[in-house]
Amino acid sequence: MEALIFFNPSTHVRVVSYSRAVRRKFKGNIVHCQSSSGGSNMLRSSDSGGGGGGGNGSGKYNTFVSAAEHNGTLMEATGSLVLSSTQTEIAVKELVPYTSTTPSFVGLHEEGIGIVKYLKGKCFFMTGATGFLAKVLIEKILRTVPDVGKIYILVKASNKEAAMERLKNEVINTELFKGLRQTYGKSYQTFILSKLVPVVGNVCDPNLGIEEELANMITKEVDVIVNSAATTSFDERYDVAIAINTKGPCNLMGFAKKFKKLKLLVQVSTAYVNGQRQGRVMEKPFSIGDSIASENVTEDFLPMLDVQSEIELALNSKEAFDESCVAQKMKELGLERANKYGWQDTYVFTKAMGEMMIDNLREDIPVVIIRPSVIESTFREPFPGWMEGNRMMDPIVLYYGKGQLTGFLVDPNGVLDVVPADMVVNATLAAIAKHGTAKRPEMNVYQIASSVVNPLVFEELAKLLHEHYTSSPCVDSKGRPIDVSLMKLFSSMEDFSSHLWTDAVQRSGLTALSSSNEKLSQKLETMCRKSVEQAKYLANLYEPYTFYGGRFDNSNTQRLMETMSEEERRKFDFDVRNIDWNQYITKVHIPGLRRHVMKGRGMCNGKLT
């Protein structure tokens, strides 16, 4: 699934961080125990009850060398953390254009967009539909518009039977669809299989690898294409990322041109395609050859980004490397090319080039680009807190709660740009209905993000994590509550590294063992060093995000909301200004993470207190 979701970084890739140029140079360790009055004002209370009444493909994570078997020490695992941050010059309040937490919809259209009316009978073709966000999209469509047409789902599988098996296991039978199962009872399978049609194929193949007869049927029936297929690893091999994130949209566009009644193509992207742009980042589409690095440079020496040459470079370079090192070399190549043109990693660079190619090839096909920031658990629908797999900040949240990660490298005044999955889905459906009737072949960009209109400051997040785990602590293997202190926020790698080592040594009992058991002491020291190095690697990898200098404007998204009727705003809410971060983080997101991802592990009797 798309947008910044979860990554599986290698521990061998050298990371070049663009963000160091804009980092704020703090001194010493920073421990933020209490929020200031100014910080508390950045949390917005919801007039409609906030997250209390309701609520970027599942991720994988690398395993840290764990000393849990030796006195419960060290971090067991980690994953990706993508957090947006602000430059020193950018004050949070300066970027908040609203003076009230109550939304104001001037010029509200009484009849609205007509979302439900538009979706009735429409036929969809979706890629990446077995991933996290697309599942929420499918469930929402089937629940609110049961008389929608067929939804063809591209599934990477060896044959039809295998595709159907994946559809059932990864979509139809998941917990997300429990409400629909209750609604339809014994006829659930009949209903849902009359709507969802698995299609064997691959976005990396010409014509998407779909057999001719089925491809012809799809081109005759489909009204709307939703492309959410992607590889989201920061440091993916360049050839793999290019094939899926850049060449994939090219293949899809070629297929789309064969459609007989196509009304719209939706590209699910990420707000972070904006690379190292600073300050307020507008909802601006890319044109072929755009380069972030050249935007603030007047010299002529910067080469024009040639997307086709990058595709050829990525797909041909692997032939030049020995089999034993090709994976590593291709990862290094991706980061090198991304940094050269002003993007922080291979993922966002190849996604940006994918947007460019869509614009370059679309001709008269209307296109909507959806750019969410960090997608997290559902805010309200179909129920609060649902999620699948570890997402952006979740490994940090979980290991902090388990007492295995007590600090992180991040700008304490930075902003975590988070949007709940159901809000992204609602905005997508509103955009589909609005532009699916357009007579002009426009390209419209919508950034679904919170950093400008409702920023969650990192030091506030640390306080919320502490509040949650203090009131609902995790338990250790013996059922004892795990006490956590307020997370320490570090602004320099030197201080962070020192903290990691000190913390690992203390929890492993390494000092006490140094004289009594030399063999065990050496083993624990090796484990400590490996764990610290992996944590430092991740901090380097995520530094362009934890010290991010951009804030994502969402003016187009706000205007889209203003065209909705009152009823549509209730059924398809995506107003991020209404999110009470205290409620969402402590009462919705973390409980959802512990229930749906951790499956109750580490809870008292499997329940939250």
XYZ file of C-alpha atoms in Angstrom:
609
model
C 0.000 0.000 0.000
C 0.890 3.515 -0.540
C 2.015 6.625 1.008
C 4.592 6.574 3.741
C 3.787 3.366 5.436
C 6.409 0.956 6.768
C 9.901 0.131 5.662
C 12.396 -2.678 5.950
C 15.803 -1.027 5.929
C 19.060 -2.874 5.388
C 21.741 -2.444 7.974
C 24.500 -2.032 5.421
C 23.571 0.964 3.307
C 25.420 4.201 3.814
C 22.896 7.005 4.190
C 23.549 10.548 2.995
C 21.313 12.914 4.925
C 20.299 16.143 3.228
C 18.643 17.380 6.372
C 21.860 18.118 8.198
C 22.097 21.372 6.260
C 18.904 22.602 7.858
C 19.222 20.954 11.261
C 19.018 23.005 14.346
C 22.232 22.659 16.333
C 21.201 21.933 19.896
C 23.645 21.112 22.659
C 23.384 18.252 25.090
C 20.636 15.850 25.849
C 17.132 17.262 25.788
C 14.560 15.780 28.124
C 11.122 17.334 27.744
C 9.168 16.434 30.827
C 6.243 18.822 30.497
C 4.708 20.678 27.589
C 4.691 24.434 27.638
C 1.502 26.407 27.510
C 2.321 27.281 23.933
C 2.703 23.631 23.077
C -0.603 22.706 24.628
C -2.308 25.282 22.480
C -1.217 23.333 19.438
C -3.483 20.450 20.412
C -6.949 21.048 19.087
C -10.042 19.778 20.862
C -12.688 18.277 18.651
C -16.098 19.856 18.741
C -17.583 16.550 17.692
C -15.985 14.381 20.345
C -12.616 13.909 18.675
C -11.023 10.544 18.628
C -12.809 9.371 21.735
C -15.980 8.458 19.929
C -14.321 7.036 16.888
C -11.396 6.536 15.164
C 2.490 4.488 3.691
C 0.880 -3.209 2.501
C 1.517 -4.419 5.937
C 5.022 -3.635 7.010
C 7.837 -5.861 8.030
C 10.597 -5.078 10.417
C 14.184 -6.102 10.974
C 15.025 -7.980 14.139
C 17.491 -6.359 16.470
C 19.994 -8.574 18.240
C 18.069 -9.116 21.439
C 19.400 -9.782 24.907
C 15.908 -10.286 26.239
C 16.927 -13.782 27.187
C 19.684 -12.238 29.289
C 17.876 -10.140 31.902
C 15.345 -8.771 29.385
C 17.784 -6.316 27.845
C 18.021 -4.332 24.685
C 15.669 -3.595 21.876
C 14.203 -6.649 20.203
C 13.185 -5.159 16.915
C 12.728 -1.990 15.020
C 10.981 -0.650 12.016
C 10.598 2.606 10.207
C 9.772 5.941 11.715
C 8.885 8.762 9.385
C 8.170 11.961 11.199
C 8.022 15.431 9.740
C 9.798 18.269 11.450
C 10.240 21.959 11.021
C 13.143 24.274 10.388
C 14.300 26.496 13.187
C 12.827 29.515 11.392
C 9.367 27.982 11.037
C 7.226 28.547 14.094
C 4.309 26.192 14.473
C 1.791 28.920 15.171
C 2.920 30.969 12.166
C 1.799 28.177 9.876
C -1.647 27.737 11.423
C -4.001 29.957 9.409
C -7.105 29.149 11.432
C -8.133 31.088 14.527
C -10.706 28.585 15.734
C -10.891 24.849 16.216
C -14.390 24.933 14.758
C -14.366 24.388 10.980
C -15.821 27.177 8.902
C -17.265 26.185 5.556
C -17.931 29.411 3.701
C -20.016 29.007 0.580
C -21.048 25.481 1.525
C -22.827 23.663 -1.287
C -26.196 22.563 0.041
C -26.414 19.540 -2.251
C -22.716 18.787 -1.950
C -20.568 16.851 -4.387
C -22.896 13.901 -4.695
C -20.371 11.290 -3.583
C -22.758 8.376 -3.044
C -24.731 9.189 -6.174
C -21.553 9.264 -8.248
C -20.188 5.975 -6.912
C -23.391 4.015 -7.546
C -22.871 1.617 -10.412
C -19.290 2.730 -11.027
C -16.742 0.055 -11.852
C -13.232 0.278 -10.364
C -9.826 -1.151 -11.185
C -7.378 -1.112 -8.250
C -3.733 -1.966 -7.805
C -2.067 -2.508 -4.435
C -5.454 -3.488 -3.061
C -4.156 -6.092 -0.612
C -2.355 -3.321 1.270
C -3.421 -1.372 4.346
C -4.955 1.779 2.866
C -6.658 0.137 -0.118
C -8.455 -2.290 2.176
C -9.918 0.648 4.103
C -10.961 2.175 0.771
C -12.660 -1.016 -0.417
C -14.489 -1.515 2.882
C -15.748 2.068 2.868
C -17.069 1.801 -0.691
C -18.881 -1.486 -0.055
C -20.335 -0.274 3.248
C -21.600 3.103 2.051
C -22.401 2.272 -1.587
C -23.359 -1.426 -1.748
C -24.707 -0.976 -5.267
C -21.312 0.048 -6.588
C -20.248 -1.872 -9.699
C -17.467 -4.451 -9.776
C -14.083 -3.702 -8.243
C -11.329 -5.433 -10.205
C -8.323 -6.026 -7.960
C -4.876 -6.611 -9.460
C -3.182 -9.380 -7.467
C 0.348 -10.654 -7.910
C -0.141 -14.414 -8.007
C 0.821 -17.463 -10.038
C -2.736 -18.257 -11.152
C -6.427 -17.468 -10.598
C -6.781 -19.809 -7.648
C -3.795 -18.290 -5.878
C -5.135 -14.781 -6.560
C -8.504 -15.691 -5.059
C -6.787 -17.201 -2.039
C -4.840 -13.979 -1.465
C -7.995 -11.908 -1.868
C -9.821 -13.970 0.743
C -6.962 -14.169 3.226
C -5.680 -10.599 2.897
C -8.906 -8.692 2.261
C -12.261 -10.441 2.602
C -11.604 -12.374 5.821
C -9.717 -9.658 7.697
C -11.037 -8.052 10.864
C -11.575 -4.780 9.020
C -14.599 -6.288 7.263
C -16.314 -7.603 10.404
C -19.044 -4.961 10.164
C -19.943 -6.069 6.641
C -19.907 -9.711 7.771
C -22.377 -8.849 10.515
C -24.568 -6.860 8.112
C -24.812 -9.567 5.450
C -24.524 -12.632 7.659
C -24.568 -15.874 5.681
C -24.774 -13.989 2.392
C -21.558 -12.050 3.071
C -19.336 -14.188 0.843
C -21.887 -14.107 -1.965
C -22.214 -10.326 -1.738
C -18.535 -9.503 -1.538
C -17.472 -11.929 -4.269
C -20.093 -10.390 -6.541
C -18.218 -7.100 -6.124
C -14.528 -7.998 -5.784
C -12.874 -9.659 -8.782
C -9.237 -10.796 -8.411
C -7.104 -10.214 -11.498
C -3.780 -11.998 -11.900
C -1.152 -9.467 -12.917
C 1.784 -7.240 -12.027
C 2.274 -3.491 -12.493
C 5.839 -4.184 -13.594
C 4.664 -6.032 -16.722
C 3.474 -4.550 -20.018
C -0.334 -4.406 -20.085
C 0.059 -5.292 -16.373
C 0.449 -8.955 -17.315
C -3.333 -9.439 -17.517
C -4.636 -12.152 -19.810
C -6.138 -10.733 -22.986
C -9.769 -11.739 -22.532
C -10.007 -10.347 -19.018
C -8.064 -7.237 -20.008
C -10.603 -6.547 -22.769
C -13.465 -6.907 -20.295
C -11.817 -4.499 -17.872
C -11.195 -1.877 -20.548
C -14.892 -1.959 -21.487
C -16.337 -1.810 -17.970
C -14.082 0.277 -15.722
C -14.863 3.924 -14.904
C -12.175 4.705 -12.317
C -8.607 3.447 -11.822
C -6.961 3.657 -8.378
C -3.226 2.966 -8.377
C -1.836 2.298 -4.921
C 0.799 -0.289 -5.798
C 4.227 0.649 -4.469
C 7.344 -0.466 -2.704
C 7.803 1.801 0.294
C 11.243 0.911 1.656
C 13.387 4.007 2.072
C 16.463 2.236 0.762
C 14.936 -0.179 -1.712
C 17.103 -1.437 -4.548
C 17.017 1.200 -7.270
C 15.968 -1.254 -9.958
C 13.108 -2.617 -7.827
C 11.855 0.839 -6.784
C 12.038 2.157 -10.339
C 10.205 -0.887 -11.714
C 7.267 -0.532 -9.303
C 7.088 3.163 -8.395
C 8.127 4.765 -11.695
C 7.778 2.251 -14.512
C 4.630 0.781 -12.939
C 2.616 3.990 -13.470
C 3.889 4.076 -17.059
C 2.567 0.562 -17.660
C -0.701 1.452 -15.979
C -1.117 4.589 -18.093
C -0.522 2.570 -21.226
C -3.261 0.163 -20.153
C -5.573 3.042 -19.162
C -5.489 4.499 -22.672
C -7.299 1.396 -23.905
C -10.287 2.005 -21.634
C -13.523 2.836 -23.405
C -15.224 4.910 -20.691
C -12.509 5.833 -18.214
C -13.478 8.910 -16.217
C -10.550 9.273 -13.833
C -7.203 7.828 -12.772
C -6.224 8.216 -9.110
C -2.558 7.949 -8.162
C -1.993 7.339 -4.440
C 1.339 8.960 -3.722
C 2.933 10.509 -0.626
C 3.344 14.079 0.575
C 7.047 13.364 0.892
C 7.511 13.365 -2.888
C 8.214 17.040 -2.164
C 11.701 15.961 -1.147
C 13.809 18.569 0.613
C 11.504 21.482 -0.081
C 11.383 23.783 2.936
C 8.683 25.845 4.647
C 5.099 25.666 3.454
C 4.937 23.106 0.648
C 2.081 23.680 -1.768
C -0.075 21.132 -3.596
C 1.828 21.480 -6.829
C 2.005 18.778 -9.523
C 5.322 17.695 -10.952
C 6.271 18.223 -14.568
C 8.634 15.904 -16.369
C 12.237 16.665 -15.446
C 11.533 18.680 -12.280
C 14.377 18.581 -9.770
C 14.112 19.654 -6.138
C 17.854 20.365 -5.997
C 17.621 22.925 -8.801
C 14.736 24.921 -7.303
C 16.894 27.045 -5.016
C 20.033 27.150 -7.157
C 20.655 29.727 -9.871
C 23.712 28.073 -11.413
C 23.327 26.179 -14.676
C 25.559 23.251 -13.763
C 22.791 21.143 -12.230
C 21.682 18.608 -14.829
C 18.045 18.260 -15.830
C 16.415 15.176 -14.374
C 15.876 12.742 -17.235
C 13.397 10.178 -15.954
C 13.776 7.825 -18.892
C 17.545 7.800 -18.414
C 17.052 7.011 -14.728
C 14.795 4.094 -15.647
C 17.421 2.750 -18.029
C 20.214 3.329 -15.514
C 18.358 1.473 -12.783
C 17.360 -1.477 -14.920
C 20.740 -1.820 -16.649
C 23.164 -1.150 -13.786
C 22.506 -4.440 -12.041
C 24.165 -6.231 -14.939
C 27.443 -4.497 -14.134
C 27.644 -5.751 -10.557
C 28.725 -9.115 -9.265
C 25.884 -11.281 -7.952
C 27.352 -11.236 -4.446
C 27.088 -7.457 -4.100
C 24.393 -6.417 -6.580
C 21.682 -5.882 -3.947
C 23.913 -3.635 -1.845
C 25.201 -1.708 -4.863
C 21.707 -1.113 -6.203
C 20.575 0.263 -2.861
C 23.542 2.612 -2.766
C 22.828 3.711 -6.331
C 19.236 4.590 -5.469
C 20.236 6.775 -2.521
C 22.974 8.420 -4.574
C 20.595 9.347 -7.418
C 17.907 10.551 -5.009
C 20.320 12.791 -3.093
C 21.739 14.218 -6.309
C 18.381 15.624 -7.387
C 17.140 16.773 -3.978
C 15.187 13.827 -2.583
C 16.043 12.161 0.713
C 15.703 8.516 -0.312
C 14.955 6.103 -3.118
C 11.302 5.671 -2.184
C 10.170 9.289 -2.475
C 12.433 9.908 -5.480
C 10.942 7.073 -7.502
C 7.413 8.012 -6.415
C 8.016 11.595 -7.589
C 9.253 10.318 -10.947
C 6.129 8.165 -11.127
C 4.004 11.305 -10.787
C 6.050 12.963 -13.529
C 5.522 10.085 -15.910
C 1.782 10.030 -15.278
C 1.555 13.709 -16.169
C 3.765 13.224 -19.211
C 1.764 10.288 -20.590
C -1.808 11.023 -19.533
C -2.898 13.068 -22.587
C -6.683 13.523 -22.163
C -7.077 11.303 -19.073
C -8.160 13.251 -15.947
C -5.855 12.497 -13.005
C -6.078 13.031 -9.254
C -2.912 12.731 -7.172
C -3.534 11.857 -3.510
C -0.577 12.744 -1.284
C -1.076 11.656 2.329
C 1.581 12.246 4.947
C 2.119 9.498 7.545
C -0.923 7.217 7.469
C -1.860 5.705 10.800
C -4.795 3.847 12.381
C -8.423 4.666 11.654
C -9.937 7.640 13.441
C -13.543 6.474 13.371
C -14.381 4.088 10.499
C -15.221 1.300 10.283
C -14.166 1.332 13.944
C -11.540 3.350 15.847
C -7.912 2.278 15.934
C -7.833 -0.407 13.221
C -4.498 -0.911 11.578
C -2.413 -3.610 10.010
C 1.300 -4.080 10.435
C 3.753 -1.647 11.982
C 3.383 1.774 10.445
C 5.607 4.843 10.656
C 5.986 5.716 14.295
C 4.711 2.456 15.697
C 7.956 0.537 16.314
C 9.146 3.489 18.392
C 5.830 3.603 20.269
C 5.869 -0.136 20.990
C 9.460 -0.444 22.102
C 9.189 2.651 24.241
C 6.191 1.083 25.974
C 8.132 -2.127 26.530
C 10.962 -0.163 28.128
C 13.375 -1.073 25.350
C 13.769 2.344 23.723
C 14.078 5.332 26.014
C 15.109 7.999 23.522
C 15.329 8.940 19.849
C 17.132 11.339 17.526
C 14.607 14.033 16.590
C 14.022 17.773 16.552
C 11.962 18.261 19.735
C 10.213 21.255 18.160
C 9.499 19.316 15.003
C 6.122 18.071 13.874
C 4.813 14.571 13.364
C 2.560 14.862 10.320
C -0.046 12.141 10.825
C -3.381 11.419 9.139
C -5.761 8.573 10.037
C -6.364 6.055 7.254
C -10.135 6.602 7.093
C -9.671 10.335 6.541
C -7.366 9.646 3.607
C -9.990 7.297 2.157
C -12.803 9.809 2.626
C -10.813 12.556 0.910
C -10.012 10.181 -1.943
C -13.678 9.316 -2.499
C -14.666 12.989 -2.402
C -12.002 13.800 -4.993
C -13.126 10.894 -7.197
C -16.732 12.110 -7.161
C -15.749 15.720 -7.802
C -13.359 15.125 -10.675
C -14.904 11.981 -12.117
C -17.428 14.179 -13.905
C -14.890 16.707 -15.160
C -15.025 17.421 -18.865
C -11.473 18.736 -18.958
C -8.417 16.441 -18.649
C -7.035 18.170 -15.559
C -4.495 16.998 -13.003
C -5.448 17.842 -9.423
C -3.261 17.332 -6.351
C -4.562 16.832 -2.815
C -2.239 16.707 0.173
C -3.953 15.073 3.122
C -1.761 16.262 5.961
C -1.951 17.863 9.394
C 1.313 19.759 9.847
C -0.060 23.159 8.792
C -3.620 23.122 10.143
C -3.271 20.928 13.241
C 0.386 20.228 14.064
C 1.388 17.535 16.519
C 4.697 18.623 18.029
C 7.159 15.886 18.870
C 7.649 16.913 22.472
C 3.864 16.758 22.882
C 3.866 13.264 21.381
C 6.482 12.181 23.912
C 4.233 13.422 26.708
C 1.212 11.579 25.274
C 3.156 8.323 24.995
C 4.234 8.648 28.599
C 0.668 9.366 29.735
C -0.690 6.302 27.948
C 1.900 3.831 29.180
C 1.713 5.213 32.698
C -2.033 4.571 32.865
C -1.961 1.349 30.776
C 1.527 -0.147 31.159
C 2.840 -3.109 29.246
C 3.805 -6.118 31.324
C 6.963 -8.192 31.236
C 7.199 -11.972 30.842
C 6.346 -12.409 34.516
C 3.256 -10.216 34.339
C 4.840 -7.251 36.105
C 4.002 -3.713 34.894
C 6.826 -2.042 32.984
C 7.576 1.440 34.262
C 8.650 3.986 31.626
C 10.070 7.457 32.060
C 9.470 10.331 29.660
C 11.202 9.678 26.341
C 14.453 11.583 25.902
C 14.778 13.573 22.694
C 18.269 14.019 21.269
C 19.364 16.531 18.676
C 22.841 15.135 17.988
C 23.991 11.676 17.004
C 26.843 11.900 19.511
C 24.480 12.377 22.440
C 22.048 9.785 21.128
C 24.824 7.202 20.692
C 26.098 7.816 24.204
C 22.602 7.355 25.578
C 22.047 4.141 23.633
C 25.244 2.572 24.915
C 24.724 3.623 28.523
C 21.139 2.405 28.472
C 22.031 -0.934 26.842
C 24.837 -1.603 29.317
C 22.678 -0.785 32.324
C 19.786 -2.994 31.247
C 21.988 -5.911 30.224
C 23.841 -6.034 33.518
C 27.068 -5.951 31.553
C 28.983 -3.954 34.166
C 28.102 -6.365 36.961
C 29.163 -9.350 34.856
C 32.460 -7.892 33.658
C 34.505 -9.451 36.453
C 32.422 -12.504 37.365
C 31.754 -14.093 33.963
C 34.092 -12.953 31.213
C 32.593 -15.187 28.484
C 29.026 -14.011 29.074
C 30.269 -10.460 29.452
C 31.889 -10.561 25.979
C 28.735 -12.012 24.468
C 26.546 -9.319 25.979
C 28.967 -6.584 24.925
C 28.843 -7.795 21.321
C 25.058 -7.831 21.404
C 24.974 -4.349 22.903
C 27.266 -2.985 20.202
C 25.258 -4.525 17.376
C 21.988 -3.209 18.762
C 23.402 0.285 19.251
C 24.820 0.338 15.713
C 21.501 -0.701 14.234
C 19.680 1.986 16.195
C 22.208 4.558 14.994
C 21.767 3.361 11.416
C 18.005 3.845 11.659
C 18.454 7.288 13.195
C 20.632 8.235 10.212
C 18.139 6.781 7.787
C 15.215 8.700 9.280
C 17.060 11.922 10.015
C 15.759 13.628 6.841
C 12.268 13.096 8.283
C 12.831 13.630 12.004
C 14.444 16.986 11.143
C 12.202 17.679 8.166
C 11.951 21.344 7.194
C 8.712 21.294 5.205
C 5.046 21.633 6.148
C 2.412 20.329 3.772
C -0.199 22.845 2.719
C -3.661 21.345 2.204
C -5.598 24.253 0.715
C -6.966 22.147 -2.143
C -8.155 19.550 0.348
C -9.825 22.254 2.446
C -11.585 23.652 -0.631
C -12.743 20.153 -1.561
C -14.301 19.884 1.886
C -16.110 23.184 1.419
C -17.955 21.801 -1.615
C -19.456 18.981 0.460
C -22.915 19.010 1.999
C -23.423 18.721 5.734
C -24.473 15.096 5.337
C -21.395 14.316 3.226
C -19.149 15.870 5.851
C -20.642 13.505 8.396
C -20.328 10.409 6.201
C -17.003 11.286 4.563
C -15.174 13.333 7.187
C -11.554 14.213 6.512
C -11.163 17.445 8.447
C -7.865 16.920 10.260
C -8.511 20.101 12.245
C -11.027 18.114 14.289
C -8.455 15.630 15.573
C -7.806 15.942 19.296
C -4.298 14.477 19.386
C -4.539 13.618 23.065
C -7.632 11.509 22.430
C -6.380 10.024 19.170
C -2.912 9.013 20.369
C -3.760 7.793 23.876
C -7.302 6.442 23.438
C -7.445 5.353 19.804
C -4.102 4.803 18.123
C -1.942 3.150 20.775
C -4.783 0.907 22.039
C -5.463 -0.040 18.413
C -1.801 -0.754 17.841
C -1.661 -3.003 20.897
C -4.878 -4.840 19.971
C -4.531 -5.290 16.219
C -0.764 -5.455 15.741
C 0.515 -6.803 19.054
C -2.634 -8.956 19.424
C -2.830 -8.158 23.124
C 0.724 -9.274 23.913
C 2.198 -7.364 26.835
C -1.218 -6.435 28.269
C -2.566 -7.356 31.669
C -4.777 -10.406 30.976
C -4.721 -9.361 27.317
C -6.689 -6.207 28.110
C -5.937 -2.523 28.319
C -6.563 -1.059 31.745
